[in-house]
Tab-separated table of C-alpha atoms in Angstrom:
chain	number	residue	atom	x	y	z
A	938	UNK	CA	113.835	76.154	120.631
A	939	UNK	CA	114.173	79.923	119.330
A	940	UNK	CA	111.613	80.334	116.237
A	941	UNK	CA	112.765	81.630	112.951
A	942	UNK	CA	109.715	83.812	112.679
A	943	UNK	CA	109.254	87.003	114.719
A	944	UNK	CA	106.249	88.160	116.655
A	945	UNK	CA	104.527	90.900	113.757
A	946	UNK	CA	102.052	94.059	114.760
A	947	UNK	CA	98.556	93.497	114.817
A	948	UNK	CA	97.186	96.791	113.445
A	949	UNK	CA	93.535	98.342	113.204
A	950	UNK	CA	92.646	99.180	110.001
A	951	UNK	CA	89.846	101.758	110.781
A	952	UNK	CA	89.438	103.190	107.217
A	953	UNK	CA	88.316	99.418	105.434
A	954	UNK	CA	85.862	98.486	108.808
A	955	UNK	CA	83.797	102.131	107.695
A	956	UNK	CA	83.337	99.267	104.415
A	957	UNK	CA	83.144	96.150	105.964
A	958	UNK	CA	81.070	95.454	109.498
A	959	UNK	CA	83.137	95.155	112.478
A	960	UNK	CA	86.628	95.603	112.861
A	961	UNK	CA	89.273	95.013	110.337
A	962	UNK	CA	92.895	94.171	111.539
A	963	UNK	CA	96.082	93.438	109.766
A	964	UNK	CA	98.730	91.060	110.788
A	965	UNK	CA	101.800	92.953	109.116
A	966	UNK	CA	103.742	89.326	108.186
A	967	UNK	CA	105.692	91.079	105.542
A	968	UNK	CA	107.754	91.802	107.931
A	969	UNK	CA	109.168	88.581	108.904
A	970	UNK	CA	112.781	88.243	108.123
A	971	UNK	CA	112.283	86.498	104.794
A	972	UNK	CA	109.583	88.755	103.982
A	973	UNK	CA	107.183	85.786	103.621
A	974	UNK	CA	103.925	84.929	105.856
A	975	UNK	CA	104.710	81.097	105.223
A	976	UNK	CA	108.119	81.479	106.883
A	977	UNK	CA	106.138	80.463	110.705
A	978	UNK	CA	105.046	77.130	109.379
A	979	UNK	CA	107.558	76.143	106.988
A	980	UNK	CA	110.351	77.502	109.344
A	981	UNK	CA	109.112	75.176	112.111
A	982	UNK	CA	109.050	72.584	109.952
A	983	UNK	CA	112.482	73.330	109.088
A	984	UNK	CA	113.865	73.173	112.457
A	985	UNK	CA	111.860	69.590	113.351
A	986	UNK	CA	113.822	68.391	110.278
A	987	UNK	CA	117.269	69.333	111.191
A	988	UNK	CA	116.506	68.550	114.466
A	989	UNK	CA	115.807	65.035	113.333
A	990	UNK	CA	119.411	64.667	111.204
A	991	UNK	CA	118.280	66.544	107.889
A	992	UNK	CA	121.381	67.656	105.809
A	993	UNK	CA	119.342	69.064	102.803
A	994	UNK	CA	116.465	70.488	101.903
A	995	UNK	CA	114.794	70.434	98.879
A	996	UNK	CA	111.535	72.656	98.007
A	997	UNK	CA	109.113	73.397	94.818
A	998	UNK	CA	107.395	76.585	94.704
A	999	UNK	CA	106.360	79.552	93.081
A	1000	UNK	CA	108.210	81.682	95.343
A	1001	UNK	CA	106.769	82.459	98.769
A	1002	UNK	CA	107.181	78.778	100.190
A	1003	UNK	CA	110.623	78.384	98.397
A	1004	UNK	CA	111.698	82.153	100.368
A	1005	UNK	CA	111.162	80.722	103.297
A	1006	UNK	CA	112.538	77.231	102.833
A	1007	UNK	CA	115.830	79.233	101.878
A	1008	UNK	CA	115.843	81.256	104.571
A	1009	UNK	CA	115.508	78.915	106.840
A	1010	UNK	CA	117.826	76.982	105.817
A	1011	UNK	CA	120.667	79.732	105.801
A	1012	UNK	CA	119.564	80.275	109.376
A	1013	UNK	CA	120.126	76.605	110.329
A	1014	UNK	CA	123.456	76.272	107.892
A	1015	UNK	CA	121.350	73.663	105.460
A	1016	UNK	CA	121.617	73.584	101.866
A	1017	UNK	CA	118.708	74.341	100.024
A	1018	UNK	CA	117.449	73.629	96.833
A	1019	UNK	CA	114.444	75.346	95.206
A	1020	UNK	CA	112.395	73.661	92.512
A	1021	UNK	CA	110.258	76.503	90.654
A	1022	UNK	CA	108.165	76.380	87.388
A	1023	UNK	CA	109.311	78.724	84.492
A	1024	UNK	CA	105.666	81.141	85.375
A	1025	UNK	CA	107.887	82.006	88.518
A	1026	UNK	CA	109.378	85.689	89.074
A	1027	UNK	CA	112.474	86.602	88.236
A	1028	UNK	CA	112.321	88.734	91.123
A	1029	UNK	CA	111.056	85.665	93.304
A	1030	UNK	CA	114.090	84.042	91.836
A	1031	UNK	CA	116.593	86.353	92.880
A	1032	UNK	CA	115.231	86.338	96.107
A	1033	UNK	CA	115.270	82.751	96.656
A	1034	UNK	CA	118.949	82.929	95.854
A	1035	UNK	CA	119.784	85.821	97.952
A	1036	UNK	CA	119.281	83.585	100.714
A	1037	UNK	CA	121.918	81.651	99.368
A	1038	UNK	CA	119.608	78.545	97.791
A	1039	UNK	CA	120.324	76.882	94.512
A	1040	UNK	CA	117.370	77.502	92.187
A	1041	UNK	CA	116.447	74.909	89.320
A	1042	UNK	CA	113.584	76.290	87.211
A	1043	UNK	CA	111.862	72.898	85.700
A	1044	UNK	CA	108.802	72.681	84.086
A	1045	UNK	CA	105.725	74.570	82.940
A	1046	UNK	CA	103.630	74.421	86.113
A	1047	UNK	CA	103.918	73.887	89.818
A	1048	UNK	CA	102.876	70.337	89.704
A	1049	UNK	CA	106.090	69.701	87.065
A	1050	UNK	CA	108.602	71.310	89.591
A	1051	UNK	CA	106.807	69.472	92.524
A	1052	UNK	CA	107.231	65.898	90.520
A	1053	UNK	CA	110.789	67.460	89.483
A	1054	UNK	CA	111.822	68.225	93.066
A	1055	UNK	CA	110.617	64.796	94.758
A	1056	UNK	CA	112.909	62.997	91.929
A	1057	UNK	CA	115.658	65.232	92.874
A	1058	UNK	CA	114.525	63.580	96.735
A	1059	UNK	CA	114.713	59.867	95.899
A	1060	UNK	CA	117.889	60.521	93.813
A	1061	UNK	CA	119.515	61.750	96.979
A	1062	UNK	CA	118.598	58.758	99.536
């Protein structure tokens, strides 16, 4: 099965190990596609999912977990809906939707949106 993620540089980071001993690297994941480090784990969870007959998936987050919930699920032709708090981004909230998810901001803090979103979960079976 073809990951969602791709393979990011590794890069040296010679200026911070002259502060720190030993080396220092970076592992550029802002690159991946949906511009979020969470997209490797959530994305293969993703995939196991539709793989096993999901036609929906439904998400809280503050933003980098719901990014790559949406993108993943554009890239597997899911719906997606993202559960957020109102402390979220409007800029995380755009970009949630740019991947083409439905957004539903409910609730003061993530634990609100999480009990929000696993309602919106039981309500669907």
């Amino acid at each position: 099965m073809k990951t969602l993620h791709i393979e990011t540089p590794l890069i040296e980071m010679i200026p911070l190990a002259h502060c720190l001993p030993g080396k220092v690297w970076l592992k550029m994941e802002a690159l991946q596609p949906s511009g979020s480090f969470k997209l490797r784990g959530i994305g293969h969870a993703c995939q196991r999912h539709a793989g096993q007959g999901a036609t929906e998936f439904v998400c809280s987050s503050g933003g980098n977990a719901g990014v790559a919930v949406a993108y993943s699920g554009r890239m597997l032709g899911i719906p997606v809906t993202v559960v957020v708090p109102e402390s979220t981004t409007k800029k995380a909230i755009e970009v949630i939707r740019q991947q083409q998810a439905i957004v539903i901001v409910k609730g003061k803090t993530w634990q609100e949106a999480h009990q929000y979103a696993q309602e919106c979960m039981k309500s669907e079976s």
